[in-house]
mmCIF file of C-alpha atoms in Angstrom:
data_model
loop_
_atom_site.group_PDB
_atom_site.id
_atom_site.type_symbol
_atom_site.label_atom_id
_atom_site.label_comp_id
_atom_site.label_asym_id
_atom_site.label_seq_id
_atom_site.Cartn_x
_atom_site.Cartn_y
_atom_site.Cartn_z
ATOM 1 C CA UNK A 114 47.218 -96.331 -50.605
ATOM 2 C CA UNK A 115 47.681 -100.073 -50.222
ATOM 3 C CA UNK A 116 43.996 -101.925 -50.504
ATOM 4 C CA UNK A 117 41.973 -102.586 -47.507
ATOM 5 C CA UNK A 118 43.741 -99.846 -45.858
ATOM 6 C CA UNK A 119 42.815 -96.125 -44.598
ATOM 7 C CA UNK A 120 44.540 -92.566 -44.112
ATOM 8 C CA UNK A 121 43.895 -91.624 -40.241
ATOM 9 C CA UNK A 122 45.119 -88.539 -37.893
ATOM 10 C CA UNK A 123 46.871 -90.167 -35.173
ATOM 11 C CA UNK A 124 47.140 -87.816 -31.772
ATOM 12 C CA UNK A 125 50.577 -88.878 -30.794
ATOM 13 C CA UNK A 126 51.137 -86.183 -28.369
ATOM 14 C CA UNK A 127 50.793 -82.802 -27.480
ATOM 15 C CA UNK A 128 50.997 -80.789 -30.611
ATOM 16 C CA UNK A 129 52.020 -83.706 -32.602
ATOM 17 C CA UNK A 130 49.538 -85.772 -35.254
ATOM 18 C CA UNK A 131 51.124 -88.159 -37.506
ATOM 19 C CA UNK A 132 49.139 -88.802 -40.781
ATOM 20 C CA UNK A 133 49.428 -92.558 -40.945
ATOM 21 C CA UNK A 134 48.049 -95.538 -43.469
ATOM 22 C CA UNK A 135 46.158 -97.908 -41.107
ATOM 23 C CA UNK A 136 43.958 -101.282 -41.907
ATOM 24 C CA UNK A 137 40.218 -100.375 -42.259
ATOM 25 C CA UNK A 138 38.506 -101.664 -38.731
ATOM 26 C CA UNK A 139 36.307 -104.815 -39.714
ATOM 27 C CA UNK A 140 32.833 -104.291 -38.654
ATOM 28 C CA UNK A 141 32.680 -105.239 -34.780
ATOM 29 C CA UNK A 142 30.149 -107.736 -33.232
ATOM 30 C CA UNK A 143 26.797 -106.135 -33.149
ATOM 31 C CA UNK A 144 28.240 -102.833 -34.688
ATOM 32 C CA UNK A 145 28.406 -100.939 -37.569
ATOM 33 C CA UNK A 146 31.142 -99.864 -40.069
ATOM 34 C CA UNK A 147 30.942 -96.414 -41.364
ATOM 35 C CA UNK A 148 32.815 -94.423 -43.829
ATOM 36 C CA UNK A 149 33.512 -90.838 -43.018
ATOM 37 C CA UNK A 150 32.438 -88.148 -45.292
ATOM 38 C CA UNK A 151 32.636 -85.357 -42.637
ATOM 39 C CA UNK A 152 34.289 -84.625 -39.013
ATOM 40 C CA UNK A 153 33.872 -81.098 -37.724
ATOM 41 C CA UNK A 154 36.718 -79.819 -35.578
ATOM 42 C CA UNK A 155 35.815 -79.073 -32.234
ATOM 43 C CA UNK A 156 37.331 -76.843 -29.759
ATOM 44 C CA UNK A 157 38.006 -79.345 -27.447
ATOM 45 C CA UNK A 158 39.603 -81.292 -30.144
ATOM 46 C CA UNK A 159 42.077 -77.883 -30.518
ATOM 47 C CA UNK A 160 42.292 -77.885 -26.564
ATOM 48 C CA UNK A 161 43.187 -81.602 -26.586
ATOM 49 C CA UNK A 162 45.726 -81.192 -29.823
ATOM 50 C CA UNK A 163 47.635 -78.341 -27.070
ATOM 51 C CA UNK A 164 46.968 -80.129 -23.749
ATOM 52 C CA UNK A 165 46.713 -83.840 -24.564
ATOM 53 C CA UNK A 166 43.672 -86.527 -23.909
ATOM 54 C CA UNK A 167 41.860 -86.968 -20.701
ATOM 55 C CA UNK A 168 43.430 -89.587 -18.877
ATOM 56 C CA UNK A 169 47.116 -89.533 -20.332
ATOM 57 C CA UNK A 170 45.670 -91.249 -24.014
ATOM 58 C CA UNK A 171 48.031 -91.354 -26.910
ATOM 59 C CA UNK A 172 48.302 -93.079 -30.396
ATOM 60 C CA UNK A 173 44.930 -92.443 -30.704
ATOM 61 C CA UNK A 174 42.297 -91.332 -33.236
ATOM 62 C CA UNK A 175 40.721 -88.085 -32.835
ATOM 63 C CA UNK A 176 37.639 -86.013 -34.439
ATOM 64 C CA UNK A 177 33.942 -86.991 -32.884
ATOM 65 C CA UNK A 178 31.881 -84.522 -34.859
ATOM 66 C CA UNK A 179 30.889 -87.679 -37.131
ATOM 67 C CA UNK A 180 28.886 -87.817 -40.276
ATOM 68 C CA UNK A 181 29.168 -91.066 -43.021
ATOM 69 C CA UNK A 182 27.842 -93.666 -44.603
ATOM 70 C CA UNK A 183 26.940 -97.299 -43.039
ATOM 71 C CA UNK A 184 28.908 -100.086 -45.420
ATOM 72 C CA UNK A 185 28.793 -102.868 -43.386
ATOM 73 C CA UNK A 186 26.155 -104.083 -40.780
ATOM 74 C CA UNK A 187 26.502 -106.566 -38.286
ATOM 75 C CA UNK A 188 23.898 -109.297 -38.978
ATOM 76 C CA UNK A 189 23.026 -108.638 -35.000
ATOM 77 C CA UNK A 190 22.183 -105.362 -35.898
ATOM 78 C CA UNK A 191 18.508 -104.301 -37.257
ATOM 79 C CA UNK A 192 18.787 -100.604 -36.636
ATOM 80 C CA UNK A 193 20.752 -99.574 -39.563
ATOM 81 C CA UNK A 194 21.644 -101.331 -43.156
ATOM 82 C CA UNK A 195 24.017 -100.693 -45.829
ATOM 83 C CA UNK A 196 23.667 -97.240 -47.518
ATOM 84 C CA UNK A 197 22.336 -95.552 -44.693
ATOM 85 C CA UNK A 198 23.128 -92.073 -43.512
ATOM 86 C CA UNK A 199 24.551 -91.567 -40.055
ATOM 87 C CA UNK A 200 25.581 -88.826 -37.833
ATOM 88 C CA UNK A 201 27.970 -89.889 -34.359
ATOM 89 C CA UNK A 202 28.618 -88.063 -31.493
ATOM 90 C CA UNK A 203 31.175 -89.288 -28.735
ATOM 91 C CA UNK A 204 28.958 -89.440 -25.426
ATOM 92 C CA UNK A 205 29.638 -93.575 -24.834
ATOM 93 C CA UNK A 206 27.662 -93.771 -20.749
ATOM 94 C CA UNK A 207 27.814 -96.753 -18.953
ATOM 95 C CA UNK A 208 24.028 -97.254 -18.315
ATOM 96 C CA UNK A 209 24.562 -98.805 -14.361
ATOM 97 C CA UNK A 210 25.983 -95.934 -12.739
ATOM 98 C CA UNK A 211 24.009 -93.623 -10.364
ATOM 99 C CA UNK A 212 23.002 -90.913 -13.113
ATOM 100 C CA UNK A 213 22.593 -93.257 -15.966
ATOM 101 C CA UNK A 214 19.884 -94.676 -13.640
ATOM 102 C CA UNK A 215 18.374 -91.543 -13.206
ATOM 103 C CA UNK A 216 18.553 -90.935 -17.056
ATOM 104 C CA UNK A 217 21.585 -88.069 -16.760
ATOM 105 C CA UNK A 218 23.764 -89.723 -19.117
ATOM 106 C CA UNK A 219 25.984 -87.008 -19.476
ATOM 107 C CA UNK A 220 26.544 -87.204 -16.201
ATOM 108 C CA UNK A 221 27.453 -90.778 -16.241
ATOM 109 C CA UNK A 222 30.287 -91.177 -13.916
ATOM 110 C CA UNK A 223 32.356 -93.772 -16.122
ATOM 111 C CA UNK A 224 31.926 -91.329 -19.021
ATOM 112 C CA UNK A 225 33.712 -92.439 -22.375
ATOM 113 C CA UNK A 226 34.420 -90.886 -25.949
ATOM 114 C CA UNK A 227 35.031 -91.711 -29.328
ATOM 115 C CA UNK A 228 37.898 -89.607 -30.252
ATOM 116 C CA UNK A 229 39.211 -90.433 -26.844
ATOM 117 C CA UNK A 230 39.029 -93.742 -25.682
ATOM 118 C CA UNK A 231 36.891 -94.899 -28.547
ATOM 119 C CA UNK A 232 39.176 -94.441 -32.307
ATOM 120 C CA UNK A 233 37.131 -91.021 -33.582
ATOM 121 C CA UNK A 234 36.636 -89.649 -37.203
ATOM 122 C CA UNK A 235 39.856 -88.238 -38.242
ATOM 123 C CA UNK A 236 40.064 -91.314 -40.448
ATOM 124 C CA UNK A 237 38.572 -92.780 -43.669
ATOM 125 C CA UNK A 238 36.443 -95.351 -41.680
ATOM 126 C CA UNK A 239 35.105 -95.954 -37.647
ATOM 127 C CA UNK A 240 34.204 -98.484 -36.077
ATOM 128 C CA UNK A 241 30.920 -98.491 -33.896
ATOM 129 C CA UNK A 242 31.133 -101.651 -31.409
ATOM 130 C CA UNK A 243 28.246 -102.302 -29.302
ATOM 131 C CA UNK A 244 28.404 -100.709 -26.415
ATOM 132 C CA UNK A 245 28.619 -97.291 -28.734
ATOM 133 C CA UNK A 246 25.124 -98.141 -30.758
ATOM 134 C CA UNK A 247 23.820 -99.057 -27.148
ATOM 135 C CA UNK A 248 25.050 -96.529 -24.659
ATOM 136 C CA UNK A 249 26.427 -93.552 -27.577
ATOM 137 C CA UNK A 250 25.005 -91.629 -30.161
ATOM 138 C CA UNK A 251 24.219 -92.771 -34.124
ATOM 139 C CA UNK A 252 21.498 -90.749 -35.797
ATOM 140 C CA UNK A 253 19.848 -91.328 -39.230
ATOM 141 C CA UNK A 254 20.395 -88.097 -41.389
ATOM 142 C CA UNK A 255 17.555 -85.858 -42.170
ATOM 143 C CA UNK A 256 16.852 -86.438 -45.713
ATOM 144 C CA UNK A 257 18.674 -83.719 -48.334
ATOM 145 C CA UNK A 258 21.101 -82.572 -45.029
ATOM 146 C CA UNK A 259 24.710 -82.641 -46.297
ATOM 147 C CA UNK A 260 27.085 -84.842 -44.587
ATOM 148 C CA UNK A 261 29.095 -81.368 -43.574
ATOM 149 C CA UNK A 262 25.583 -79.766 -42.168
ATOM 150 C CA UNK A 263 25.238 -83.221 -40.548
ATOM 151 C CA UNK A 264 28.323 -83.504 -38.952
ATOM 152 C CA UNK A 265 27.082 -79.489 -36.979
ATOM 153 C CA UNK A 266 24.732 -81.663 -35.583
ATOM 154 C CA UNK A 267 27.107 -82.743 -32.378
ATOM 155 C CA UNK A 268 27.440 -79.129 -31.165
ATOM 156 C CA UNK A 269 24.275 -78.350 -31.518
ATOM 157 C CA UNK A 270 23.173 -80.656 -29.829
ATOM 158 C CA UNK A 271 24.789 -79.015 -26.077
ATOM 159 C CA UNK A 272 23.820 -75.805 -27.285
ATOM 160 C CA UNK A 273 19.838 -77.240 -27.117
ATOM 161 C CA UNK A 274 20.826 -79.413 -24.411
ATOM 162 C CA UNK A 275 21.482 -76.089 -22.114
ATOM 163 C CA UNK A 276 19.111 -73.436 -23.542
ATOM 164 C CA UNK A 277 16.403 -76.006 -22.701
ATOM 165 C CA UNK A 278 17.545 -77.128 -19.315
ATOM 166 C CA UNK A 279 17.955 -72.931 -18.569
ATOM 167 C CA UNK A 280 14.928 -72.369 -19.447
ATOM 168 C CA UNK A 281 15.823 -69.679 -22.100
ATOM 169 C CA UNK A 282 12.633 -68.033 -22.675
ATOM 170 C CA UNK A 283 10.138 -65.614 -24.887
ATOM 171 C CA UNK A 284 11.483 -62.142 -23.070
ATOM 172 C CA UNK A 285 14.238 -62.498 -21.988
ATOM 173 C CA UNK A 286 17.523 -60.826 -22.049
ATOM 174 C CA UNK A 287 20.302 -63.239 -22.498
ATOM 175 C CA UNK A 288 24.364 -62.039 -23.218
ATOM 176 C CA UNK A 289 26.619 -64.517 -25.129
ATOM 177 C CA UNK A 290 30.599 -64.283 -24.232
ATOM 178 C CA UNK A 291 32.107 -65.199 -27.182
ATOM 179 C CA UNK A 292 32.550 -65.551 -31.182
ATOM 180 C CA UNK A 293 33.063 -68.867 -32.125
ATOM 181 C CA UNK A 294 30.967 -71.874 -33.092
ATOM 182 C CA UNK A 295 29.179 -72.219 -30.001
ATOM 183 C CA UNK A 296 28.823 -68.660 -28.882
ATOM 184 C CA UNK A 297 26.956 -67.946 -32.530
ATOM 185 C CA UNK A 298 24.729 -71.805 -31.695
ATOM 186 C CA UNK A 299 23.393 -69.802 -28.541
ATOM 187 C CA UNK A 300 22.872 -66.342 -30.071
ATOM 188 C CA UNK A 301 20.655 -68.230 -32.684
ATOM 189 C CA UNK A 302 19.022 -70.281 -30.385
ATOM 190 C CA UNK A 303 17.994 -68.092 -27.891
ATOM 191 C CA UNK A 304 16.060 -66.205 -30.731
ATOM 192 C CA UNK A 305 14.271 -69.485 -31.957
ATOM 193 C CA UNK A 306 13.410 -69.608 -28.022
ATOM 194 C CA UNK A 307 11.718 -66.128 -28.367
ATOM 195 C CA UNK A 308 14.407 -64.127 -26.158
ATOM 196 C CA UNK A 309 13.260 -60.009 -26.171
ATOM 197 C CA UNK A 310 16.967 -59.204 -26.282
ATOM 198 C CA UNK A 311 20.307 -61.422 -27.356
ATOM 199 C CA UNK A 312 24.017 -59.878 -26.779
ATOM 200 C CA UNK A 313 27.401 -60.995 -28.002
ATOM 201 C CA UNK A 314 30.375 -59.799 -26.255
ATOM 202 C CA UNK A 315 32.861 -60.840 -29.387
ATOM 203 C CA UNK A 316 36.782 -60.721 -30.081
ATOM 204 C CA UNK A 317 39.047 -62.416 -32.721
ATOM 205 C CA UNK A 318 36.130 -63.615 -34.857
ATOM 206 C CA UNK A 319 33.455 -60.443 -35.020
ATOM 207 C CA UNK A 320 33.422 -60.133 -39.061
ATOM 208 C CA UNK A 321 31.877 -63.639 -38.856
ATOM 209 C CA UNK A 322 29.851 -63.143 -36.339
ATOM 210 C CA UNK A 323 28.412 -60.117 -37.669
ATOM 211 C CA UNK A 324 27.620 -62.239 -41.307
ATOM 212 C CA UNK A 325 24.455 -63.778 -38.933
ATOM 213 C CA UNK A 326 22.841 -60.712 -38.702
ATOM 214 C CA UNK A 327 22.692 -60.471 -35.074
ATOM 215 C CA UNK A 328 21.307 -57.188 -33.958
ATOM 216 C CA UNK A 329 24.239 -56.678 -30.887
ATOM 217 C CA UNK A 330 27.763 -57.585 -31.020
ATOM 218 C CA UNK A 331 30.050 -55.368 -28.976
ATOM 219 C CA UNK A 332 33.783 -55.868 -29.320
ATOM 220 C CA UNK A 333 35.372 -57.695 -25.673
ATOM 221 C CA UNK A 334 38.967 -56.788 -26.985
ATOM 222 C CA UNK A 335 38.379 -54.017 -23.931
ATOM 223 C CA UNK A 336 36.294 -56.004 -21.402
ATOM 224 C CA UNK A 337 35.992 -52.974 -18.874
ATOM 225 C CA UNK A 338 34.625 -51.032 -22.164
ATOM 226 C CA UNK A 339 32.280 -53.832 -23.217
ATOM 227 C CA UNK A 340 30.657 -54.200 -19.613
ATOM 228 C CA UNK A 341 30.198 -50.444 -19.467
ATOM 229 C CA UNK A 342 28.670 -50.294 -23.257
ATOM 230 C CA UNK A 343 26.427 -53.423 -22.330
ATOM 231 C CA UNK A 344 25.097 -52.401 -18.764
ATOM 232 C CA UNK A 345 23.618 -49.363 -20.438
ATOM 233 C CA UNK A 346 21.630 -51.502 -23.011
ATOM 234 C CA UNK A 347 20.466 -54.135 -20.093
ATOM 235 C CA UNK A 348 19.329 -52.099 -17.437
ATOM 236 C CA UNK A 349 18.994 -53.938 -14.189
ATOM 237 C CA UNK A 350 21.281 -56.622 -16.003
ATOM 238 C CA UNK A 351 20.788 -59.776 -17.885
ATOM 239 C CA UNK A 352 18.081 -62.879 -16.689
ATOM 240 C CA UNK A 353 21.101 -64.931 -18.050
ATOM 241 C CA UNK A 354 24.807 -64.711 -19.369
ATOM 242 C CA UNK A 355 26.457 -67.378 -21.220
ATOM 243 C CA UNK A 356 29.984 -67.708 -20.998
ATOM 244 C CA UNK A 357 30.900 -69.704 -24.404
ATOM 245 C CA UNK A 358 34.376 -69.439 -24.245
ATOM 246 C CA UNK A 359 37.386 -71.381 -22.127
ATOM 247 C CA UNK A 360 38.781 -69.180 -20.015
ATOM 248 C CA UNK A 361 37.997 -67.851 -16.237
ATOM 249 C CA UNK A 362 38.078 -63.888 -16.554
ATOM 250 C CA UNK A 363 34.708 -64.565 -18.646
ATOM 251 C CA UNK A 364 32.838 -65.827 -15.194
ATOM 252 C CA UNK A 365 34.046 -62.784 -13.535
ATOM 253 C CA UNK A 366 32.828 -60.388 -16.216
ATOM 254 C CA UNK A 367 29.501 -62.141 -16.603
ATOM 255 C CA UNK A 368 28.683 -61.673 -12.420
ATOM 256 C CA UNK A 369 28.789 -57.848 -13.374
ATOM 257 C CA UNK A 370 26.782 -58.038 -16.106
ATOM 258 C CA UNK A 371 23.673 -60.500 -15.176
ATOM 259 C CA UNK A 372 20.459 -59.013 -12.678
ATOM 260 C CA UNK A 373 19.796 -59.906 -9.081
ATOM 261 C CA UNK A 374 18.484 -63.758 -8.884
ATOM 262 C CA UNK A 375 20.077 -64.215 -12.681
ATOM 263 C CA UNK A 376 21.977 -66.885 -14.438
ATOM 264 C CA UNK A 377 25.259 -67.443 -15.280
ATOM 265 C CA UNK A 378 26.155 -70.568 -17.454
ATOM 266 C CA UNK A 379 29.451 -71.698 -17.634
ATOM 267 C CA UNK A 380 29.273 -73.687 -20.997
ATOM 268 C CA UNK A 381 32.817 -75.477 -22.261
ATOM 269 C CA UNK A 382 35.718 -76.589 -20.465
ATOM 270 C CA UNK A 383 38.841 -74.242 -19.745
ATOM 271 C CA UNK A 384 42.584 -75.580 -19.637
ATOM 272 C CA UNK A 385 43.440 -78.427 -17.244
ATOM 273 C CA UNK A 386 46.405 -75.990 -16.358
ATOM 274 C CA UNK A 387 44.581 -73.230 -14.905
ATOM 275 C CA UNK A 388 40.712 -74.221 -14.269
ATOM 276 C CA UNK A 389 40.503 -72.394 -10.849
ATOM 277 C CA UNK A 390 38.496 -68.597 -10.685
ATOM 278 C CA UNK A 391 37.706 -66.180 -8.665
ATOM 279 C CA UNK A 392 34.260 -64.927 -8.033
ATOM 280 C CA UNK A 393 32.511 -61.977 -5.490
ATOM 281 C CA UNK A 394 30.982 -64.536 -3.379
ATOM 282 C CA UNK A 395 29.338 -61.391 -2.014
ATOM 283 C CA UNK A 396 27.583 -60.594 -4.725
ATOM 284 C CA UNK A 397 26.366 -64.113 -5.767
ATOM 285 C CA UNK A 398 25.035 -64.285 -1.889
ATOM 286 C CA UNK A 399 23.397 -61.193 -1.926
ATOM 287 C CA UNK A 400 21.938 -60.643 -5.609
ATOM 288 C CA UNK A 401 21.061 -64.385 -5.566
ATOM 289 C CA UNK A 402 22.566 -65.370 -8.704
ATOM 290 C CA UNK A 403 22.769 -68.941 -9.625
ATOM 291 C CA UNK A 404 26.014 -70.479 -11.810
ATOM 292 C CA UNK A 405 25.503 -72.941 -13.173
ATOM 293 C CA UNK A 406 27.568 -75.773 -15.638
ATOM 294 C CA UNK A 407 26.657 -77.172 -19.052
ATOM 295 C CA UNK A 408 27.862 -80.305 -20.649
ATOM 296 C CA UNK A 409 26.853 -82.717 -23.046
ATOM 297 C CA UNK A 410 23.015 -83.138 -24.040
ATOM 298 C CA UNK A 411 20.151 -86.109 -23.490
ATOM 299 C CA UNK A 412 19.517 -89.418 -25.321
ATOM 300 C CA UNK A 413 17.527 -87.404 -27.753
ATOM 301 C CA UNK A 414 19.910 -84.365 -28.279
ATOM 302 C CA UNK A 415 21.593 -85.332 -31.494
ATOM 303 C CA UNK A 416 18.343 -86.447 -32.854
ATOM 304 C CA UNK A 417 16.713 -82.813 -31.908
ATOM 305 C CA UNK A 418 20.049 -81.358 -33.083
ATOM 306 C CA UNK A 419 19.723 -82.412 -36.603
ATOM 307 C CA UNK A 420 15.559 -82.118 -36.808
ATOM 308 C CA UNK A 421 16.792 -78.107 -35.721
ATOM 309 C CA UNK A 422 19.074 -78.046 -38.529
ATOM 310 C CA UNK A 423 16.534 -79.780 -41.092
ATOM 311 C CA UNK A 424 13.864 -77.602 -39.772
ATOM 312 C CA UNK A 425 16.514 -74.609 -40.337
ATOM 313 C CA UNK A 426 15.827 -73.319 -36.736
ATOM 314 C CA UNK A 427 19.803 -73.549 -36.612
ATOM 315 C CA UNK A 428 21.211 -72.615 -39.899
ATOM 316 C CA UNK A 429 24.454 -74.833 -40.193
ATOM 317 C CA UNK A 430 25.371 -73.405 -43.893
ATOM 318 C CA UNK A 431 26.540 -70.375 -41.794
ATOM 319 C CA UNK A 432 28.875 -71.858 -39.967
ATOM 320 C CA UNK A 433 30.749 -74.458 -41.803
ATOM 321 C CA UNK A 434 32.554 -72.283 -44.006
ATOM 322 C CA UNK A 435 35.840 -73.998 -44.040
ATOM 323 C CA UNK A 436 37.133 -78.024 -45.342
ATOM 324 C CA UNK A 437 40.399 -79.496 -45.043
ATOM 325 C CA UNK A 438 42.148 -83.285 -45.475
ATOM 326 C CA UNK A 439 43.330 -85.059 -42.746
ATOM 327 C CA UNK A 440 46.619 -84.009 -44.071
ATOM 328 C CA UNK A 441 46.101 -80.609 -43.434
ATOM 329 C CA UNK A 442 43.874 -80.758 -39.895
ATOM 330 C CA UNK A 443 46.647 -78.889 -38.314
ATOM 331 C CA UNK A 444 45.824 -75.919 -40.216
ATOM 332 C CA UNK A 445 42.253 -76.378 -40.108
ATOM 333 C CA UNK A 446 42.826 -75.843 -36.498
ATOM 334 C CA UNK A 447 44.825 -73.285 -36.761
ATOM 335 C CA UNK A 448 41.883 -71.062 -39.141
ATOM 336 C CA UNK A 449 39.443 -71.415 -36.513
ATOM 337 C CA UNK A 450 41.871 -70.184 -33.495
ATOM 338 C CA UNK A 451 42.721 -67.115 -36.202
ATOM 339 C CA UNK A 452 39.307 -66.561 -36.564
ATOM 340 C CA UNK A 453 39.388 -67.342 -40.450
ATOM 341 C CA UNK A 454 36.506 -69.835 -40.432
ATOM 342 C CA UNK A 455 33.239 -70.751 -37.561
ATOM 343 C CA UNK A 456 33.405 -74.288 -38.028
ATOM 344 C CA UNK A 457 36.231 -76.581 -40.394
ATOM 345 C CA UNK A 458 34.815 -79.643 -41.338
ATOM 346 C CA UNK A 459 37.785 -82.654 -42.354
ATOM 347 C CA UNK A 460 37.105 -84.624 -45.183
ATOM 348 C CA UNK A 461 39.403 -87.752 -45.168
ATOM 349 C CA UNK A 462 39.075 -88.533 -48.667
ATOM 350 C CA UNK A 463 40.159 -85.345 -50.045
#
């Protein structure tokens, strides 16, 4: 590679990435450049690799599951110096808006990303401009934390985000749908939060979920089945279901699975193409069930995030379990939708 240049996975379109040299970013006004020494592969990266980028973006830089190292500071900035450890995650909020006033910054209604409309961390280096250190997310890293542990600490930090928010709480009964990543984050979390009784409902990826220990997994390969085998284990039904996985017929099978004046969280976004359900309005009306959406996480929730994994409340050596270059983040995608790893971490200088 040609000096003073970087290897970078350019989204160029749906289901196409282009492994291209590109000139390292010089370190922006007031910013930070980092090298990259770890970007976890998120689902929504996977559902934006099939679907495309909000807003029609192309010839752009995915990955914002960030971990590196700071090599050159802006003499502006006096957060950070050379050497230091840094985690990234891609919130960017606007700070005027109508929730950023109100301190809902994942709410913020001119909501950006890195990854999206910032360049991300499928790439040797990233830039972090201003508004990023001022409005985003940079973290020092937890001494002795890996840069791959690290990088786990962007979706944990929604998984806290919610859980707190929810209220998740010493006795009570709470059912996960789903396997992956996140659905294991919130089986693990709700038992650091002292819940009596946590459920998976799991499919493609129950041998790794089983590896945690979790005392319930039932398979969801039969939903009917798994609602049946569930209900008799819950009683009246769960205080709150979880549905950690993008697609509708989840929703439906959590309303017949959660109690009267339970909670149904609808965490993680399903296809642009088909994001419309259908729900027994009936049932929510009379059994007073609340549904509720999760996204993002506070100010603070990538610093909890990694004091969770430091503190080993959240145990992220059990989920990264698979690395890849940015030549091969195709098929690093492709072994988490097979279920052949949690959570693939891309190191560009493999």
């Amino acid at each position: 590679m040609k000096k003073g240049y970087m290897k970078a996975a350019v989204f160029k379109d749906i289901e196409h990435i282009v492994i291209e040299e590109r000139p390292i970013p010089e370190c922006p006004s007031e910013g930070v450049l980092v090298k990259v020494n770890a970007c976890g592969i998120c689902g929504g990266d996977i559902r934006n690799y099939y679907n495309g980028l909000k807003d029609g973006i192309k010839d752009q830089i995915m990955g914002h599951e960030i971990a590196g190292e700071v090599v050159e500071v802006d003499p502006g900035v006096r957060r950070f110096k050379a050497g230091d450890r840094v985690a990234l995650a891609p919130d960017v909020s606007c700070g005027e808006c109508y929730y950023c006033k109100r301190g809902q910054v994942n709410l913020c209604e001119n909501h950006r990303m890195l990854g999206t409309h910032f360049p991300g961390g499928f790439a040797g280096y990233i830039a972090v401009p201003k508004i990023v250190m001022e409005r985003g997310f940079i973290e020092h890293i937890p001494e002795g934390m890996s840069y791959d542990h690290a990088a786990f600490g962007e979706p944990s930090s929604g998984v806290l985000a919610c859980q707190e928010y929810n209220q998740v709480s010493y006795g009570d009964t709470v059912i996960v749908i789903g396997d992956g990543p996140v659905g294991c984050l919130h089986m693990e979390v709700a038992k650091a939060r002292g819940a009596r009784k946590v459920i998976m409902l799991a499919r493609g990826r129950m041998k790794q979920a089983q590896k945690f220990g979790f005392e319930y997994i039932f398979s969801n390969k039969d939903p009917k089945e798994a609602t049946n085998k569930v209900k008799e284990l819950v009683g009246p039904g769960a205080d709150i279901v979880i549905c950690a996985v993008p697609n509708t017929a989840a929703q439906q099978q959590a309303l017949e699975l959660v109690r009267k004046r339970g909670r149904i969280i609808i965490y993680g976004g399903v296809p642009k193409s088909n994001p419309m359900t259908t729900l027994d309005s009936n049932k929510i009306h009379y059994d007073e069930i609340m549904i509720l959406g999760a996204f993002s996480y506070p100010c603070t929730g990538l610093y909890h995030a990694l004091q969770a994994i430091h503190n080993k409340d959240i145990h992220a050596e059990m989920y990264v379990n698979g690395k890849v270059s940015l030549d091969n983040i195709v098929n690093g995608m492709e072994m988490v939708t097979s279920g052949q790893a949690i959570k693939v971490v891309v190191d560009p200088w493999m």
